[in-house]
Each structure stands twice: as C-alpha cells, then as structure tokens.
Short mmCIF file of C-alpha atoms in Angstrom, two decimals:
data_model
loop_
_atom_site.label_atom_id
_atom_site.label_comp_id
_atom_site.label_asym_id
_atom_site.label_seq_id
_atom_site.Cartn_x
_atom_site.Cartn_y
_atom_site.Cartn_z
CA MET A 1 56.42 -24.52 -11.33
CA ASN A 2 54.77 -24.42 -7.92
CA LEU A 3 52.99 -27.32 -6.27
CA ARG A 4 49.54 -26.07 -7.18
CA ALA A 5 50.48 -25.68 -10.86
CA ALA A 6 52.12 -29.09 -10.98
CA THR A 7 49.07 -30.68 -9.40
CA PHE A 8 46.82 -28.93 -11.91
CA LEU A 9 48.74 -30.26 -14.90
CA LEU A 10 49.38 -33.76 -13.63
CA ALA A 11 46.11 -34.59 -11.87
CA ALA A 12 44.21 -37.37 -13.60
CA ILE A 13 46.27 -37.34 -16.81
CA LEU A 14 49.10 -39.80 -16.20
CA PRO A 15 46.87 -42.86 -16.66
CA PHE A 16 45.44 -41.23 -19.76
CA CYS A 17 48.89 -40.52 -21.19
CA PHE A 18 50.25 -44.00 -20.58
CA CYS A 19 47.11 -45.79 -21.81
CA GLN A 20 46.69 -43.62 -24.89
CA PRO A 21 50.13 -42.28 -25.75
CA ALA A 22 49.19 -41.43 -29.33
CA SER A 23 46.48 -38.93 -28.45
CA ALA A 24 48.60 -35.80 -28.33
CA ALA A 25 50.88 -36.92 -31.14
CA SER A 26 47.98 -37.68 -33.43
CA LEU A 27 46.78 -34.09 -33.04
CA ALA A 28 50.16 -32.56 -33.85
CA VAL A 29 51.09 -31.60 -37.40
CA PRO A 30 54.68 -32.89 -37.91
CA GLY A 31 56.76 -31.37 -40.66
CA GLN A 32 54.75 -28.20 -40.91
CA THR A 33 56.82 -25.13 -41.74
CA GLN A 34 56.74 -21.99 -39.63
CA GLN A 35 55.20 -20.03 -42.49
CA GLN A 36 52.41 -22.60 -42.86
CA SER A 37 51.71 -22.66 -39.12
CA GLN A 38 51.36 -18.88 -39.04
CA GLN A 39 48.48 -19.14 -41.51
CA SER A 40 46.60 -21.78 -39.54
CA LEU A 41 45.41 -22.43 -36.01
CA GLN A 42 44.96 -25.79 -34.39
CA VAL A 43 41.80 -25.64 -32.27
CA LEU A 44 41.12 -28.20 -29.54
CA HIS A 45 37.47 -28.50 -28.49
CA TRP A 46 34.64 -30.92 -27.71
CA TRP A 47 31.94 -29.58 -30.03
CA THR A 48 31.20 -32.81 -31.88
CA SER A 49 27.40 -33.19 -32.11
CA VAL A 50 25.51 -32.21 -35.26
CA GLY A 51 24.32 -28.89 -33.87
CA GLU A 52 27.71 -28.09 -32.37
CA ARG A 53 29.46 -28.82 -35.66
CA LYS A 54 27.17 -26.36 -37.44
CA ALA A 55 28.13 -23.72 -34.87
CA VAL A 56 31.84 -24.49 -35.33
CA GLY A 57 31.30 -24.18 -39.08
CA VAL A 58 30.45 -20.49 -38.58
CA LEU A 59 33.85 -19.88 -36.99
CA ILE A 60 35.70 -21.94 -39.60
CA SER A 61 34.05 -20.01 -42.42
CA LYS A 62 34.75 -16.59 -40.94
CA LEU A 63 38.36 -17.51 -40.23
CA ALA A 64 38.81 -18.76 -43.80
CA GLU A 65 37.64 -15.37 -45.09
CA GLN A 66 40.77 -13.99 -43.39
CA ASN A 67 42.95 -16.64 -45.13
CA ILE A 68 43.51 -18.50 -41.86
CA GLN A 69 42.92 -22.25 -41.69
CA TRP A 70 41.13 -23.84 -38.74
CA ARG A 71 42.92 -27.15 -38.01
CA ASP A 72 40.26 -29.13 -36.19
CA ALA A 73 41.15 -31.15 -33.08
CA ALA A 74 37.73 -32.27 -31.87
CA ILE A 75 37.65 -34.67 -28.93
CA PRO A 76 34.31 -36.48 -28.38
CA GLY A 77 32.82 -36.60 -24.90
CA GLY A 78 30.20 -34.59 -23.06
CA ALA A 79 31.28 -31.79 -20.71
CA GLY A 80 34.79 -31.81 -22.17
CA ILE A 81 36.15 -34.51 -19.87
CA GLY A 82 38.22 -36.20 -22.59
CA ALA A 83 39.28 -32.92 -24.17
CA GLY A 84 40.60 -31.63 -20.85
CA LYS A 85 42.84 -34.67 -20.46
CA VAL A 86 44.11 -34.43 -24.03
CA LEU A 87 44.87 -30.72 -23.57
CA LYS A 88 46.99 -31.33 -20.48
CA SER A 89 48.79 -34.19 -22.24
CA MET A 90 49.59 -31.98 -25.22
CA VAL A 91 50.89 -29.16 -23.04
CA LEU A 92 53.14 -31.51 -21.07
CA ALA A 93 54.43 -32.99 -24.35
CA GLY A 94 55.26 -29.53 -25.67
CA HIS A 95 52.56 -29.59 -28.37
CA ALA A 96 50.01 -27.14 -27.02
CA PRO A 97 47.32 -26.20 -29.55
CA GLU A 98 47.21 -22.59 -30.63
CA VAL A 99 43.58 -22.34 -29.50
CA THR A 100 41.50 -24.34 -27.06
CA GLN A 101 37.96 -24.34 -25.78
CA LEU A 102 38.12 -23.53 -22.08
CA ASN A 103 35.22 -22.99 -19.75
CA GLY A 104 35.07 -21.22 -16.43
CA VAL A 105 37.43 -20.81 -13.52
CA ILE A 106 40.05 -23.07 -15.10
CA PHE A 107 41.23 -19.93 -16.95
CA GLY A 108 42.99 -18.82 -13.81
CA GLU A 109 45.00 -22.04 -13.56
CA TRP A 110 46.35 -21.79 -17.12
CA ALA A 111 46.85 -18.03 -16.98
CA ASP A 112 48.75 -18.24 -13.68
CA LEU A 113 51.21 -20.56 -15.42
CA GLY A 114 51.87 -17.83 -17.99
CA LEU A 115 50.63 -19.99 -20.86
CA LEU A 116 47.69 -17.96 -22.18
CA LEU A 117 47.91 -15.11 -24.65
CA GLU A 118 46.61 -11.86 -23.19
CA LEU A 119 43.98 -10.31 -25.46
CA ASP A 120 43.93 -6.87 -23.82
CA ASN A 121 44.51 -4.94 -27.06
CA VAL A 122 41.74 -6.82 -28.88
CA ALA A 123 39.36 -6.27 -25.97
CA VAL A 124 40.10 -2.55 -25.77
CA GLN A 125 39.80 -2.02 -29.52
CA GLY A 126 36.57 -4.01 -29.61
CA ASN A 127 35.12 -2.22 -26.57
CA TRP A 128 34.43 -5.60 -24.97
CA GLN A 129 33.85 -4.30 -21.46
CA LYS A 130 30.97 -2.14 -22.63
CA LEU A 131 29.46 -4.75 -24.96
CA LEU A 132 29.65 -7.78 -22.68
CA PHE A 133 27.39 -8.83 -19.85
CA PRO A 134 29.29 -8.05 -16.60
CA THR A 135 29.34 -11.75 -15.70
CA ALA A 136 31.00 -12.63 -19.00
CA TRP A 137 33.49 -9.75 -18.74
CA SER A 138 34.48 -10.79 -15.23
CA LEU A 139 35.00 -14.40 -16.33
CA LEU A 140 37.50 -13.41 -19.04
CA ASN A 141 39.68 -11.37 -16.70
CA ASN A 142 42.61 -12.75 -14.75
CA HIS A 143 44.59 -10.28 -12.61
CA GLY A 144 43.51 -7.44 -14.87
CA HIS A 145 44.21 -9.16 -18.18
CA VAL A 146 41.74 -10.59 -20.71
CA VAL A 147 42.74 -14.21 -21.33
CA ALA A 148 39.91 -15.59 -23.49
CA ALA A 149 37.42 -14.69 -26.19
CA PRO A 150 33.72 -15.28 -25.41
CA LEU A 151 31.28 -16.98 -27.78
CA GLY A 152 27.93 -17.61 -26.09
CA ILE A 153 25.97 -18.17 -22.90
CA HIS A 154 24.14 -21.44 -22.28
CA ARG A 155 21.16 -21.81 -19.97
CA ILE A 156 21.19 -25.24 -18.33
CA ASN A 157 17.94 -25.30 -16.32
CA ASN A 158 15.71 -26.08 -19.32
CA LEU A 159 12.78 -28.48 -19.38
CA TYR A 160 11.97 -29.65 -22.91
CA TYR A 161 8.62 -31.28 -23.56
CA ASN A 162 7.39 -33.16 -26.60
CA LEU A 163 4.46 -31.14 -27.97
CA ALA A 164 2.86 -34.04 -29.86
CA ILE A 165 2.70 -36.14 -26.69
CA PHE A 166 1.53 -33.29 -24.47
CA ASN A 167 -1.17 -32.27 -26.95
CA ARG A 168 -2.35 -35.83 -27.49
CA LEU A 169 -2.73 -36.43 -23.75
CA GLY A 170 -4.00 -32.93 -22.95
CA LEU A 171 -1.13 -32.17 -20.59
CA SER A 172 -0.04 -28.78 -19.32
CA VAL A 173 3.60 -27.79 -18.88
CA PRO A 174 4.57 -28.44 -15.22
CA ARG A 175 5.57 -25.26 -13.39
CA THR A 176 5.93 -26.86 -9.95
CA TRP A 177 7.22 -30.23 -8.80
CA ASP A 178 3.73 -31.26 -7.70
CA GLU A 179 2.53 -30.58 -11.24
CA PHE A 180 5.54 -32.48 -12.64
CA GLU A 181 4.64 -35.55 -10.59
CA GLN A 182 1.01 -35.36 -11.75
CA VAL A 183 2.13 -35.15 -15.39
CA ALA A 184 4.55 -38.05 -14.86
CA VAL A 185 1.76 -40.27 -13.52
CA LYS A 186 -0.44 -39.56 -16.56
CA LEU A 187 2.44 -40.24 -18.94
CA LYS A 188 3.26 -43.57 -17.32
CA ARG A 189 -0.40 -44.59 -17.52
CA ALA A 190 -0.25 -43.82 -21.25
CA GLY A 191 2.85 -45.99 -21.64
CA VAL A 192 5.24 -43.07 -22.17
CA VAL A 193 8.54 -42.60 -20.29
CA PRO A 194 8.12 -39.23 -18.52
CA LEU A 195 11.76 -38.15 -18.36
CA ALA A 196 14.73 -39.02 -20.59
CA GLN A 197 17.97 -39.37 -18.63
CA SER A 198 21.43 -40.98 -18.72
CA SER A 199 23.43 -42.29 -15.78
CA GLU A 200 26.60 -40.73 -17.21
CA SER A 201 28.26 -38.86 -14.36
CA TRP A 202 28.19 -35.33 -15.77
CA GLN A 203 24.57 -35.70 -16.89
CA VAL A 204 23.48 -36.87 -13.44
CA ALA A 205 25.33 -33.97 -11.83
CA THR A 206 23.85 -31.49 -14.32
CA LEU A 207 20.37 -32.64 -13.32
CA PHE A 208 21.30 -32.39 -9.64
CA GLU A 209 22.69 -28.86 -9.78
CA THR A 210 19.44 -27.83 -11.47
CA LEU A 211 17.51 -29.38 -8.59
CA VAL A 212 19.66 -27.52 -6.05
CA LEU A 213 18.81 -24.27 -7.81
CA ALA A 214 15.12 -25.18 -7.80
CA GLU A 215 15.23 -26.05 -4.12
CA SER A 216 17.11 -23.00 -2.93
CA GLY A 217 17.75 -20.22 -5.45
CA PRO A 218 21.10 -18.74 -6.58
CA ALA A 219 22.32 -17.43 -3.19
CA TYR A 220 22.33 -20.83 -1.51
CA TYR A 221 23.57 -22.46 -4.72
CA ARG A 222 26.66 -20.22 -4.69
CA GLN A 223 27.26 -20.88 -0.98
CA LEU A 224 27.29 -24.57 -1.81
CA PHE A 225 29.27 -24.85 -5.03
CA VAL A 226 31.30 -21.64 -5.19
CA ASP A 227 32.11 -21.02 -1.52
CA LEU A 228 32.03 -24.66 -0.34
CA ASN A 229 30.37 -23.29 2.77
CA GLN A 230 30.14 -25.92 5.52
CA ARG A 231 26.79 -24.68 6.79
CA ALA A 232 25.40 -24.94 3.27
CA PHE A 233 26.45 -28.59 3.03
CA ALA A 234 24.71 -29.29 6.35
CA ASP A 235 21.54 -27.49 5.23
CA ALA A 236 18.28 -29.42 4.82
CA ARG A 237 17.92 -27.99 1.30
CA LEU A 238 20.78 -30.16 0.10
CA LEU A 239 19.06 -33.21 1.55
CA HIS A 240 15.82 -32.25 -0.20
CA ALA A 241 17.63 -31.93 -3.54
CA LEU A 242 19.14 -35.41 -3.10
CA ARG A 243 15.70 -36.81 -2.34
CA ARG A 244 14.31 -35.11 -5.42
CA LEU A 245 17.09 -36.62 -7.55
CA ARG A 246 16.34 -40.11 -6.29
CA GLY A 247 12.60 -39.62 -6.63
CA LEU A 248 12.96 -38.57 -10.26
CA LYS A 249 14.31 -42.02 -11.09
CA GLN A 250 10.70 -43.18 -10.90
CA ALA A 251 10.01 -41.04 -13.97
CA MET A 252 12.89 -42.53 -15.98
CA SER A 253 13.40 -45.77 -17.86
CA ALA A 254 14.56 -48.59 -15.60
CA PRO A 255 17.40 -49.21 -15.39
CA VAL A 256 18.81 -45.80 -16.25
CA ARG A 257 21.59 -46.63 -18.70
CA GLU A 258 24.79 -44.68 -19.30
CA ARG A 259 24.43 -43.01 -22.70
CA PRO A 260 25.80 -39.93 -24.50
CA TRP A 261 23.57 -36.88 -24.18
CA THR A 262 22.88 -36.94 -27.91
CA GLU A 263 21.38 -40.42 -27.59
CA VAL A 264 19.15 -39.27 -24.73
CA ALA A 265 18.11 -36.25 -26.79
CA ARG A 266 17.21 -38.58 -29.67
CA GLU A 267 15.02 -40.65 -27.36
CA PHE A 268 13.12 -37.47 -26.51
CA ALA A 269 12.96 -36.24 -30.12
CA ASP A 270 11.62 -39.59 -31.33
CA GLY A 271 8.78 -39.46 -28.80
CA ASP A 272 10.09 -42.32 -26.68
CA ALA A 273 10.21 -39.95 -23.70
CA ALA A 274 8.04 -36.91 -23.07
CA MET A 275 10.44 -34.59 -21.21
CA PHE A 276 14.15 -33.87 -21.05
CA ILE A 277 16.16 -31.65 -18.66
CA MET A 278 19.35 -30.39 -20.29
CA GLY A 279 21.29 -27.29 -21.31
CA ASP A 280 20.19 -25.43 -24.41
CA TRP A 281 22.88 -27.09 -26.52
CA ALA A 282 20.18 -29.77 -26.77
CA LYS A 283 17.95 -27.22 -28.49
CA GLY A 284 20.73 -26.61 -31.02
CA GLU A 285 20.80 -30.34 -31.66
CA PHE A 286 17.01 -30.52 -32.09
CA ASN A 287 17.20 -27.65 -34.58
CA ALA A 288 19.91 -29.48 -36.54
CA TRP A 289 17.56 -32.48 -36.73
CA GLY A 290 14.83 -30.29 -38.23
CA LEU A 291 12.85 -29.74 -35.01
CA ASN A 292 11.86 -26.28 -33.85
CA ALA A 293 10.80 -24.69 -30.58
CA ASP A 294 7.03 -24.20 -30.26
CA GLN A 295 6.44 -26.59 -33.15
CA GLN A 296 7.80 -30.06 -32.34
CA PHE A 297 9.00 -29.30 -28.83
CA GLY A 298 8.43 -26.77 -26.09
CA CYS A 299 11.03 -25.18 -23.85
CA ALA A 300 10.35 -24.04 -20.29
CA ALA A 301 12.37 -23.54 -17.12
CA VAL A 302 12.74 -26.52 -14.82
CA PRO A 303 10.07 -26.29 -12.09
CA GLY A 304 11.08 -23.78 -9.44
CA THR A 305 13.72 -22.06 -11.59
CA ALA A 306 11.73 -19.75 -13.89
CA ASP A 307 13.41 -16.64 -12.46
CA TYR A 308 16.93 -18.12 -12.44
CA HIS A 309 19.65 -18.77 -14.99
CA LEU A 310 22.04 -21.69 -14.41
CA TYR A 311 24.73 -20.77 -16.89
CA SER A 312 27.81 -21.91 -18.75
CA ILE A 313 29.79 -19.66 -21.10
CA ASP A 314 31.57 -20.90 -24.23
CA THR A 315 35.03 -19.35 -24.63
CA LEU A 316 38.23 -19.78 -26.63
CA ALA A 317 41.66 -19.29 -25.07
CA MET A 318 44.93 -18.91 -26.97
CA PHE A 319 48.27 -20.41 -25.94
CA ALA A 320 51.13 -17.93 -26.07
CA ASP A 321 54.05 -20.26 -26.96
CA ASP A 322 56.52 -18.18 -29.04
CA TYR A 323 53.89 -15.61 -30.08
CA SER A 324 54.36 -16.47 -33.78
CA HIS A 325 50.63 -17.18 -34.03
CA GLN A 326 49.52 -14.06 -32.19
CA PRO A 327 48.21 -12.16 -35.26
CA ALA A 328 46.00 -15.08 -36.31
CA GLN A 329 44.89 -15.73 -32.74
CA GLU A 330 43.86 -12.11 -32.32
CA VAL A 331 41.90 -12.29 -35.57
CA LEU A 332 39.98 -15.28 -34.21
CA ALA A 333 39.27 -13.37 -30.99
CA GLN A 334 37.90 -10.46 -33.02
CA ILE A 335 35.77 -12.85 -35.08
CA ALA A 336 34.32 -14.46 -31.95
CA MET A 337 32.95 -11.11 -30.79
CA SER A 338 31.70 -9.93 -34.20
CA PRO A 339 27.93 -9.37 -34.60
CA ALA A 340 27.59 -12.00 -37.34
CA VAL A 341 29.29 -14.73 -35.32
CA GLN A 342 27.49 -13.82 -32.11
CA SER A 343 24.20 -14.20 -33.95
CA ASP A 344 24.89 -17.21 -36.19
CA TYR A 345 27.08 -19.25 -33.86
CA ASN A 346 24.58 -19.04 -31.01
CA LYS A 347 21.62 -19.74 -33.25
CA PHE A 348 23.19 -23.09 -34.20
CA LYS A 349 24.60 -23.76 -30.73
CA GLY A 350 21.31 -23.08 -28.95
CA ALA A 351 22.87 -20.42 -26.73
CA ILE A 352 22.51 -16.64 -26.51
CA PRO A 353 25.10 -13.97 -27.41
CA VAL A 354 27.42 -12.58 -24.76
CA TRP A 355 26.44 -9.06 -25.79
CA ARG A 356 24.24 -7.05 -23.45
CA SER A 357 22.14 -5.79 -26.39
CA PRO A 358 22.01 -8.43 -29.13
CA ASP A 359 19.51 -8.69 -31.99
CA THR A 360 16.71 -10.54 -30.21
CA SER A 361 14.58 -10.69 -33.37
CA ARG A 362 16.58 -13.71 -34.55
CA MET A 363 16.05 -15.60 -31.28
CA ASP A 364 13.37 -18.22 -30.75
CA SER A 365 11.17 -18.09 -27.65
CA CYS A 366 13.54 -20.27 -25.64
CA ALA A 367 16.54 -18.03 -26.40
CA GLN A 368 14.58 -14.86 -25.72
CA ASN A 369 13.57 -16.16 -22.31
CA SER A 370 17.15 -17.16 -21.56
CA TRP A 371 18.40 -13.67 -22.52
CA ARG A 372 15.65 -11.98 -20.49
CA VAL A 373 16.47 -13.89 -17.30
CA PHE A 374 20.25 -13.57 -17.66
CA SER A 375 19.83 -9.82 -18.22
CA LYS A 376 18.31 -9.50 -14.75
CA GLY A 377 21.83 -9.65 -13.30
CA ALA A 378 24.07 -11.69 -11.02
CA THR A 379 21.45 -12.06 -8.29
CA TYR A 380 19.46 -14.32 -10.61
CA GLN A 381 22.44 -16.16 -12.08
CA ALA A 382 24.03 -19.40 -10.88
CA PRO A 383 27.37 -20.63 -12.29
CA SER A 384 27.31 -24.29 -13.32
CA LEU A 385 29.48 -26.56 -11.20
CA VAL A 386 29.51 -29.34 -13.78
CA HIS A 387 30.50 -27.02 -16.61
CA ARG A 388 33.39 -25.40 -14.71
CA MET A 389 31.79 -22.07 -13.89
CA ALA A 390 31.71 -22.51 -10.11
CA ALA A 391 34.70 -24.50 -8.87
CA ASP A 392 38.08 -25.90 -9.86
CA GLU A 393 38.48 -29.24 -11.59
CA THR A 394 39.40 -31.18 -8.45
CA THR A 395 36.33 -30.04 -6.54
CA LYS A 396 34.03 -30.56 -9.50
CA ASP A 397 35.28 -34.08 -10.18
CA ALA A 398 34.95 -35.13 -6.53
CA ILE A 399 31.37 -33.87 -6.20
CA VAL A 400 30.30 -35.27 -9.58
CA ALA A 401 31.70 -38.71 -8.74
CA GLU A 402 29.87 -38.78 -5.41
CA LEU A 403 26.58 -37.78 -7.02
CA ARG A 404 26.80 -40.53 -9.61
CA ARG A 405 27.63 -43.06 -6.91
CA PHE A 406 24.46 -42.04 -5.09
CA PHE A 407 22.36 -42.06 -8.26
CA VAL A 408 23.27 -45.57 -9.44
CA ASP A 409 23.23 -47.26 -6.01
CA ASP A 410 19.85 -47.08 -4.29
CA GLN A 411 21.36 -48.62 -1.15
CA ILE A 412 23.23 -45.39 -0.43
CA SER A 413 21.05 -43.05 1.62
CA GLU A 414 20.53 -39.35 1.08
CA VAL A 415 21.87 -38.65 4.57
CA GLU A 416 25.08 -40.59 3.89
CA THR A 417 25.62 -38.78 0.60
CA GLN A 418 25.08 -35.39 2.21
CA ARG A 419 27.67 -36.33 4.83
CA ARG A 420 30.15 -37.43 2.16
CA LEU A 421 29.63 -34.25 0.13
CA ALA A 422 30.26 -32.20 3.27
CA ALA A 423 33.47 -34.15 3.83
CA ILE A 424 34.60 -33.32 0.29
CA ALA A 425 33.95 -29.63 0.95
CA ARG A 426 35.99 -29.79 4.15
CA ALA A 427 38.90 -31.53 2.44
CA LEU A 428 39.14 -29.21 -0.53
CA SER A 429 39.77 -25.50 -0.50
CA ARG A 430 38.39 -23.15 -3.14
CA SER A 431 41.53 -23.73 -5.24
CA GLY A 432 41.28 -27.51 -5.04
CA LYS A 433 44.24 -27.79 -2.68
CA VAL A 434 43.98 -30.39 0.06
CA ASP A 435 43.95 -28.76 3.49
#
C-alpha cells in the first residue's frame, strides 16, 4: 500500500477506533455461513431520517423481491461523517460491508486500492452511459471502469419558505439578497425567526458553499473548491461570501446552536422559523411529515443561484472481497438504475433521477425545477465541496473546520479567514497530499 493509500485509510480514524472499538464488530454478522451471506448484503449508509428511511425502504423491498436480504448498517450523522469513519474501521479490521454509500471523488481512493467491484458488465447491459446525465456517468468512472451504482441527484441551493407565514405577512419570495434582507426585517418585526440554521460544521459549510455560488457562479466556484486555485482564494468574491455568511447570523436565532439538520427542519416546519436553506433531502423529510411543496411550504433557489445547480449524487459502491457476493451486488446495481426505483426512491428522498429523460409527471415543482436546471449542463452545475463532489476528504475537512471556526467566533475577521483558507489551499494538493 502506497503512502497516499495508507494516509487515506488511517487519517482521522485511529481515535475513533480506539474510543469506540465495538463499532465495526457490532456491524459484523459472526457465525453466518457462506451460503447465507451469498443471499444477503450488508449495506453501510447514513440515511437515517424519516424521509431517508422511506427511500431506503424502496431498495429493501425491490431487493427482497429477488430473494436477497438487505442487512442494514445505518450510521446516524449528517453528511456521512460518522459513517465514513466506521467504514474505514471496518475495512482495516477485515470486515468490509458488501455495499456502502459513497459520494463523490472518494470513489477514486477506494478504487485505486483495488477494493471496489467493477460494474462494467451491468453498466453495458443497462446502457447506463446513454441513460445517465454526463456528470453522473463521469462520476461513476475510474480509469475506464464503472465502480458505483447511481441513485439520485440532490440540489443543495434551495431556499424553503413557510407559506403560512409568508401569506399571513404578505411577503414575497426573495430573489435577491436585498429582497432577502427586507423580508428578514419584516419577519423580525413580526416576532418570527427569519432563517433556521445550525452551527454544526457541515451545515455551516453547506450554507457557505451556497453563498459562494450566489456570489460568483459555477466557474469561480470550481476554481475555488475543485482546483484550489490560489488566485481564486485571494479573490474579493470569497471575502464577500464570508461577509454574507456572517451577516446572515443576524437573521438566525441567537445564539446559533449546534443541532442535527432534522431538528432545524422541524423548527422550520413548525413555523418557528420562516426560511431554511438546505439540500432537497429536507423536502423529502417535509413530505414524510405530511407537508407538501406549494401547500405548506414553498421551494425556490437561494438568491443569486436560480440558474445554477449545486449538486450531490447518491451512489452505492460494492466491495470486491472474494467476489462471492458479486451476483447479489450486481442485482442491487441493476435495481438502483431501474425505472421504478429511480422514480420512487427519489420521490421519497427529495432528489431527482440520474436519468437524462425521467418521468417528470411524478415530480413536484421543486424537483421539476431541479431537473430543468441540472439538464442545462456542466456550465451551470457546481459540485458540492461539503458532500464530497469537489475535493478529497482531507481538503474538505480542513475547509469545513475553518468555516465553522469563523462562524462561531465573531472575533475572527473575514480577512483573517480568507487568509487561512488560502493557506489551506497552498498546503494541500488536489489529492489531499501535503506539499
């Protein structure tokens, strides 16, 4: 194993392993016979909210129809932070799950170690290259081999607004930041928190990457988070996004507490806050609670991002091991790309299908808008840093930590944070290797 691979597997997991040694073992299935294991798949993921569980239920049901059991290994925690640590612990302990949720460029790290099952035959037979959006097809490929099965595409730059509150106060949906500030003032006068938000690191960084997109558009966004371009980190647009992030704290509850995203979503759904900026998995959660787009809540693009799509793509990767599970793993890959799953899974999850030409009649207005913008092509798309679409884990973690530090400590200036982010970009290469 080369230095890069060793660093990838060991980074940030030793404390986790020593402090919680039972995590990987508790997910294993001791005493299971080979015949039994061939008829079941252990699936590690972080889909644990109500809406996410309904989406997972679609996969479990379809797999059961093929007489294959889904052995659930769900790890709570937004953005998959905990699940990522558990996965690395399990692999190091020799208990890799047969299937795991993996998002983004991290595919390359696992595939380069020779650990992922190549799904080339399934992809060819299913005509994936023709069916998939080019962005999704490119994501699945590593050195010419398909190493994951796609499920859905999330749009992250969504602004949800409580229709009862907006109608009662006669408010219009803000399309610009000036309009947002005017709406926020009216909401505060009415005793309503304008914007629901958590100080949890990944949620802060998700808000920030949305602001970067609003400030600059996809081209600059990619220079910043994909290329780690030094000129981009010195650009005034980054400073403006930091100022916007700090200014938005005035529209939030004080102090901004660290809470799971589901708790923040509940605050919004209960009418304790009028707006919420979050990926469309929140819409899936609202739907699971009996709330619907254009009835109890509205869904618009974050101001300044109506023409852009900040995306994350749900995918499942299969560990090769001794290949005894390959038939069942390939069945799951086929199921993931089937029309029924693409429609039903994404309806519950809040996302849109990965197909270029899905059945849009079953989409709500929010999903239709997401599909329309994503269909415009790569020029209008921005890969989420926080959700592993833009950069490796080391780079993501360093930037996210710095953003939270800035968000919770008002004594840290925007200029200092821009300088520190630039230093991170200088220190880390695209692969996360220290120069």
